[in-house]
mmCIF file of C-alpha atoms in Angstrom:
data_model
loop_
_atom_site.group_PDB
_atom_site.id
_atom_site.type_symbol
_atom_site.label_atom_id
_atom_site.label_comp_id
_atom_site.label_asym_id
_atom_site.label_seq_id
_atom_site.Cartn_x
_atom_site.Cartn_y
_atom_site.Cartn_z
ATOM 1 C CA MET A 1 3.680 30.904 -133.871
ATOM 2 C CA ALA A 2 1.489 32.965 -136.147
ATOM 3 C CA ILE A 3 2.105 36.241 -137.939
ATOM 4 C CA ILE A 4 -0.708 38.775 -137.892
ATOM 5 C CA THR A 5 -1.184 42.288 -139.230
ATOM 6 C CA ARG A 6 -3.575 44.513 -137.321
ATOM 7 C CA LYS A 7 -4.558 48.152 -137.177
ATOM 8 C CA VAL A 8 -3.070 49.613 -134.020
ATOM 9 C CA LYS A 9 -4.248 53.220 -134.119
ATOM 10 C CA THR A 10 -5.545 56.056 -136.253
ATOM 11 C CA ILE A 11 -3.635 59.268 -135.608
ATOM 12 C CA ASP A 12 -5.647 62.354 -136.514
ATOM 13 C CA TYR A 13 -3.834 65.386 -137.855
ATOM 14 C CA THR A 14 -4.556 68.536 -135.875
ATOM 15 C CA VAL A 15 -3.465 72.028 -136.806
ATOM 16 C CA ASP A 16 -2.903 72.920 -133.133
ATOM 17 C CA GLY A 17 -0.873 69.893 -132.054
ATOM 18 C CA PRO A 18 1.991 69.251 -134.435
ATOM 19 C CA GLN A 19 3.127 66.153 -132.523
ATOM 20 C CA ALA A 20 1.334 62.952 -131.521
ATOM 21 C CA ARG A 21 2.603 60.308 -129.104
ATOM 22 C CA VAL A 22 1.212 56.790 -129.495
ATOM 23 C CA ALA A 23 1.774 54.133 -126.843
ATOM 24 C CA LEU A 24 2.150 50.872 -128.745
ATOM 25 C CA PRO A 25 0.752 47.656 -127.238
ATOM 26 C CA ARG A 26 3.510 45.575 -125.624
ATOM 27 C CA GLN A 27 2.623 41.911 -125.829
ATOM 28 C CA HIS A 28 4.199 40.458 -128.995
ATOM 29 C CA PHE A 29 7.246 40.582 -131.249
ATOM 30 C CA TYR A 30 6.944 43.536 -133.639
ATOM 31 C CA MET A 31 8.220 42.822 -137.131
ATOM 32 C CA ARG A 32 7.042 45.913 -139.001
ATOM 33 C CA LEU A 33 5.040 49.099 -138.626
ATOM 34 C CA ARG A 34 3.103 50.271 -141.675
ATOM 35 C CA PHE A 35 1.918 53.836 -142.196
ATOM 36 C CA LYS A 36 -0.909 54.972 -144.468
ATOM 37 C CA VAL A 37 -1.569 58.693 -144.880
ATOM 38 C CA THR A 38 -5.079 59.815 -145.863
ATOM 39 C CA LEU A 39 -5.799 63.419 -146.836
ATOM 40 C CA GLY A 40 -9.095 64.897 -145.690
ATOM 41 C CA THR A 41 -11.072 68.022 -146.473
ATOM 42 C CA LEU A 42 -9.653 71.541 -146.233
ATOM 43 C CA THR A 43 -11.684 74.523 -144.988
ATOM 44 C CA GLY A 44 -11.080 78.252 -145.088
ATOM 45 C CA GLY A 45 -8.833 80.234 -147.381
ATOM 46 C CA ALA A 46 -9.185 80.893 -151.089
ATOM 47 C CA SER A 47 -9.567 77.662 -153.101
ATOM 48 C CA PRO A 48 -7.554 75.498 -150.683
ATOM 49 C CA ALA A 49 -5.877 72.349 -151.997
ATOM 50 C CA PHE A 50 -3.240 69.879 -150.883
ATOM 51 C CA THR A 51 0.069 69.982 -152.755
ATOM 52 C CA ALA A 52 0.962 67.098 -155.071
ATOM 53 C CA THR A 53 3.404 65.653 -152.510
ATOM 54 C CA ALA A 54 1.263 66.310 -149.408
ATOM 55 C CA LYS A 55 0.823 62.613 -148.558
ATOM 56 C CA ASP A 56 4.577 62.153 -148.341
ATOM 57 C CA ASP A 57 5.302 65.516 -146.687
ATOM 58 C CA LEU A 58 2.590 65.442 -143.986
ATOM 59 C CA ILE A 59 4.811 63.520 -141.541
ATOM 60 C CA GLN A 60 8.070 65.336 -140.849
ATOM 61 C CA ARG A 61 9.558 62.901 -138.362
ATOM 62 C CA LEU A 62 8.937 59.438 -136.895
ATOM 63 C CA GLU A 63 10.592 58.371 -133.638
ATOM 64 C CA LEU A 64 10.331 54.973 -131.964
ATOM 65 C CA VAL A 65 11.206 55.356 -128.274
ATOM 66 C CA ILE A 66 11.815 52.456 -125.876
ATOM 67 C CA GLY A 67 11.441 52.940 -122.146
ATOM 68 C CA GLY A 68 11.069 56.699 -122.540
ATOM 69 C CA GLN A 69 14.810 57.118 -123.124
ATOM 70 C CA LEU A 70 16.215 55.088 -126.014
ATOM 71 C CA THR A 71 15.282 56.234 -129.517
ATOM 72 C CA VAL A 72 15.797 53.286 -131.869
ATOM 73 C CA ARG A 73 14.389 54.901 -135.003
ATOM 74 C CA ASN A 74 14.406 58.611 -135.819
ATOM 75 C CA LEU A 75 13.840 59.566 -139.439
ATOM 76 C CA SER A 76 11.587 61.508 -141.740
ATOM 77 C CA PHE A 77 8.736 59.904 -143.659
ATOM 78 C CA GLN A 78 10.533 60.759 -146.923
ATOM 79 C CA ASP A 79 13.713 58.996 -145.723
ATOM 80 C CA LEU A 80 11.689 55.992 -144.620
ATOM 81 C CA ARG A 81 10.163 55.785 -148.100
ATOM 82 C CA LYS A 82 13.676 55.951 -149.624
ATOM 83 C CA LEU A 83 14.791 53.102 -147.355
ATOM 84 C CA ASN A 84 11.743 51.118 -148.482
ATOM 85 C CA LEU A 85 12.748 51.644 -152.101
ATOM 86 C CA LEU A 86 16.301 50.443 -151.381
ATOM 87 C CA THR A 87 15.087 47.437 -149.402
ATOM 88 C CA TYR A 88 12.324 46.401 -151.813
ATOM 89 C CA LYS A 89 13.901 47.483 -155.106
ATOM 90 C CA ASP A 90 11.196 46.051 -157.315
ATOM 91 C CA THR A 91 8.333 47.770 -155.472
ATOM 92 C CA THR A 92 8.195 51.550 -155.316
ATOM 93 C CA PRO A 93 6.070 52.537 -152.313
ATOM 94 C CA SER A 94 2.825 54.249 -153.256
ATOM 95 C CA SER A 95 2.344 57.855 -152.237
ATOM 96 C CA GLY A 96 1.416 58.078 -148.555
ATOM 97 C CA PHE A 97 2.644 54.583 -147.627
ATOM 98 C CA ALA A 98 5.793 53.510 -145.782
ATOM 99 C CA TYR A 99 7.090 50.561 -143.747
ATOM 100 C CA MET A 100 9.351 50.618 -140.687
ATOM 101 C CA ASP A 101 11.022 47.211 -140.412
ATOM 102 C CA LEU A 102 11.903 46.255 -136.836
ATOM 103 C CA GLY A 103 13.254 42.712 -137.137
ATOM 104 C CA PHE A 104 11.822 40.836 -134.147
ATOM 105 C CA LEU A 105 11.420 43.546 -131.515
ATOM 106 C CA PRO A 106 10.287 41.926 -128.213
ATOM 107 C CA SER A 107 7.897 44.681 -127.127
ATOM 108 C CA PHE A 108 6.863 42.878 -123.927
ATOM 109 C CA LEU A 109 10.345 43.343 -122.443
ATOM 110 C CA PHE A 110 10.119 47.130 -122.272
ATOM 111 C CA THR A 111 8.449 49.391 -119.727
ATOM 112 C CA SER A 112 7.082 51.497 -122.595
ATOM 113 C CA LEU A 113 7.157 51.591 -126.373
ATOM 114 C CA ASP A 114 6.102 54.886 -127.940
ATOM 115 C CA LEU A 115 5.863 56.168 -131.470
ATOM 116 C CA ILE A 116 6.216 59.940 -131.767
ATOM 117 C CA VAL A 117 4.836 61.426 -134.989
ATOM 118 C CA THR A 118 5.735 65.019 -135.851
ATOM 119 C CA PHE A 119 3.455 66.569 -138.454
ATOM 120 C CA ALA A 120 4.242 69.339 -140.919
ATOM 121 C CA GLN A 121 2.513 72.696 -140.626
ATOM 122 C CA LEU A 122 -0.668 72.868 -142.701
ATOM 123 C CA SER A 123 0.735 75.760 -144.740
ATOM 124 C CA THR A 124 3.654 73.614 -145.998
ATOM 125 C CA VAL A 125 1.450 70.887 -147.516
ATOM 126 C CA THR A 126 -1.349 73.060 -148.929
ATOM 127 C CA THR A 127 -2.060 76.013 -151.193
ATOM 128 C CA GLY A 128 -4.769 78.649 -150.832
ATOM 129 C CA ASN A 129 -4.162 79.360 -147.111
ATOM 130 C CA PRO A 130 -6.663 76.936 -145.518
ATOM 131 C CA THR A 131 -7.357 77.369 -141.806
ATOM 132 C CA SER A 132 -8.126 73.746 -140.924
ATOM 133 C CA THR A 133 -8.572 70.212 -142.180
ATOM 134 C CA SER A 134 -10.865 67.372 -141.190
ATOM 135 C CA GLY A 135 -10.379 63.704 -141.932
ATOM 136 C CA THR A 136 -6.624 63.989 -142.477
ATOM 137 C CA LYS A 137 -5.076 61.050 -140.653
ATOM 138 C CA VAL A 138 -2.375 58.419 -140.454
ATOM 139 C CA ASP A 139 -3.402 54.794 -140.015
ATOM 140 C CA LEU A 140 -0.823 52.716 -138.144
ATOM 141 C CA PHE A 141 -0.694 48.965 -138.700
ATOM 142 C CA ALA A 142 1.588 46.463 -136.964
ATOM 143 C CA ARG A 143 2.873 43.140 -138.212
ATOM 144 C CA GLU A 144 3.457 40.923 -135.198
ATOM 145 C CA GLN A 145 4.430 37.400 -134.311
ATOM 146 C CA VAL A 146 2.108 35.863 -131.731
ATOM 147 C CA ASN A 147 1.904 32.451 -130.124
ATOM 148 C CA VAL A 148 -0.712 30.104 -131.558
ATOM 149 C CA GLY A 149 -3.961 30.554 -129.650
ATOM 150 C CA GLN A 150 -2.912 33.938 -128.266
ATOM 151 C CA LYS A 151 -5.172 36.844 -129.144
ATOM 152 C CA PRO A 152 -3.937 40.403 -129.658
ATOM 153 C CA ALA A 153 -5.186 42.890 -127.070
#
C-alpha cells in the first residue's frame, strides 16, 4: 500500500453558475480532500477589490454525495476550517485552505461519488461592484491509499 496526494480537479468560479458538481474518481480509498482557493482578477465596477475574508467566504457549502442519494458531508467552508482548527490545534489553517478528512472511504464501492460546491455571489466577497472575475478557482486535491504498483487514473 502507498499513500499519494494528487490534484483531482480545478473548479473555476463563474458568476452565472453558483454551483459546481465534480465527479470524483472511484478507484482508491480516499483519506482526505484538500481545498485551495485562489482569487483572480476582477473586472468592471468602480475600483473593484476582494474583501479581506474573500478566500474563506467564496465557498458557501461543500457536499459529498454518495450514489446520488446519501450526503455524508454537508458544511460550509468556514465550518470546515473551524473543524480543522479543532482537529489540528497547533496548526491554524491558512486563509483559503481547508481539509475534509474522510477516514478510509472505499470510493470504488459506490456507483457515484460527487462533490457539490456552492459558491457565494460575487457581490458578497467583493467591493466596488465588479461584473466578473477571471482566474478565481478552487483546486481540489485528494489523499488516497493505493496498492503498490497501481497507478491513479
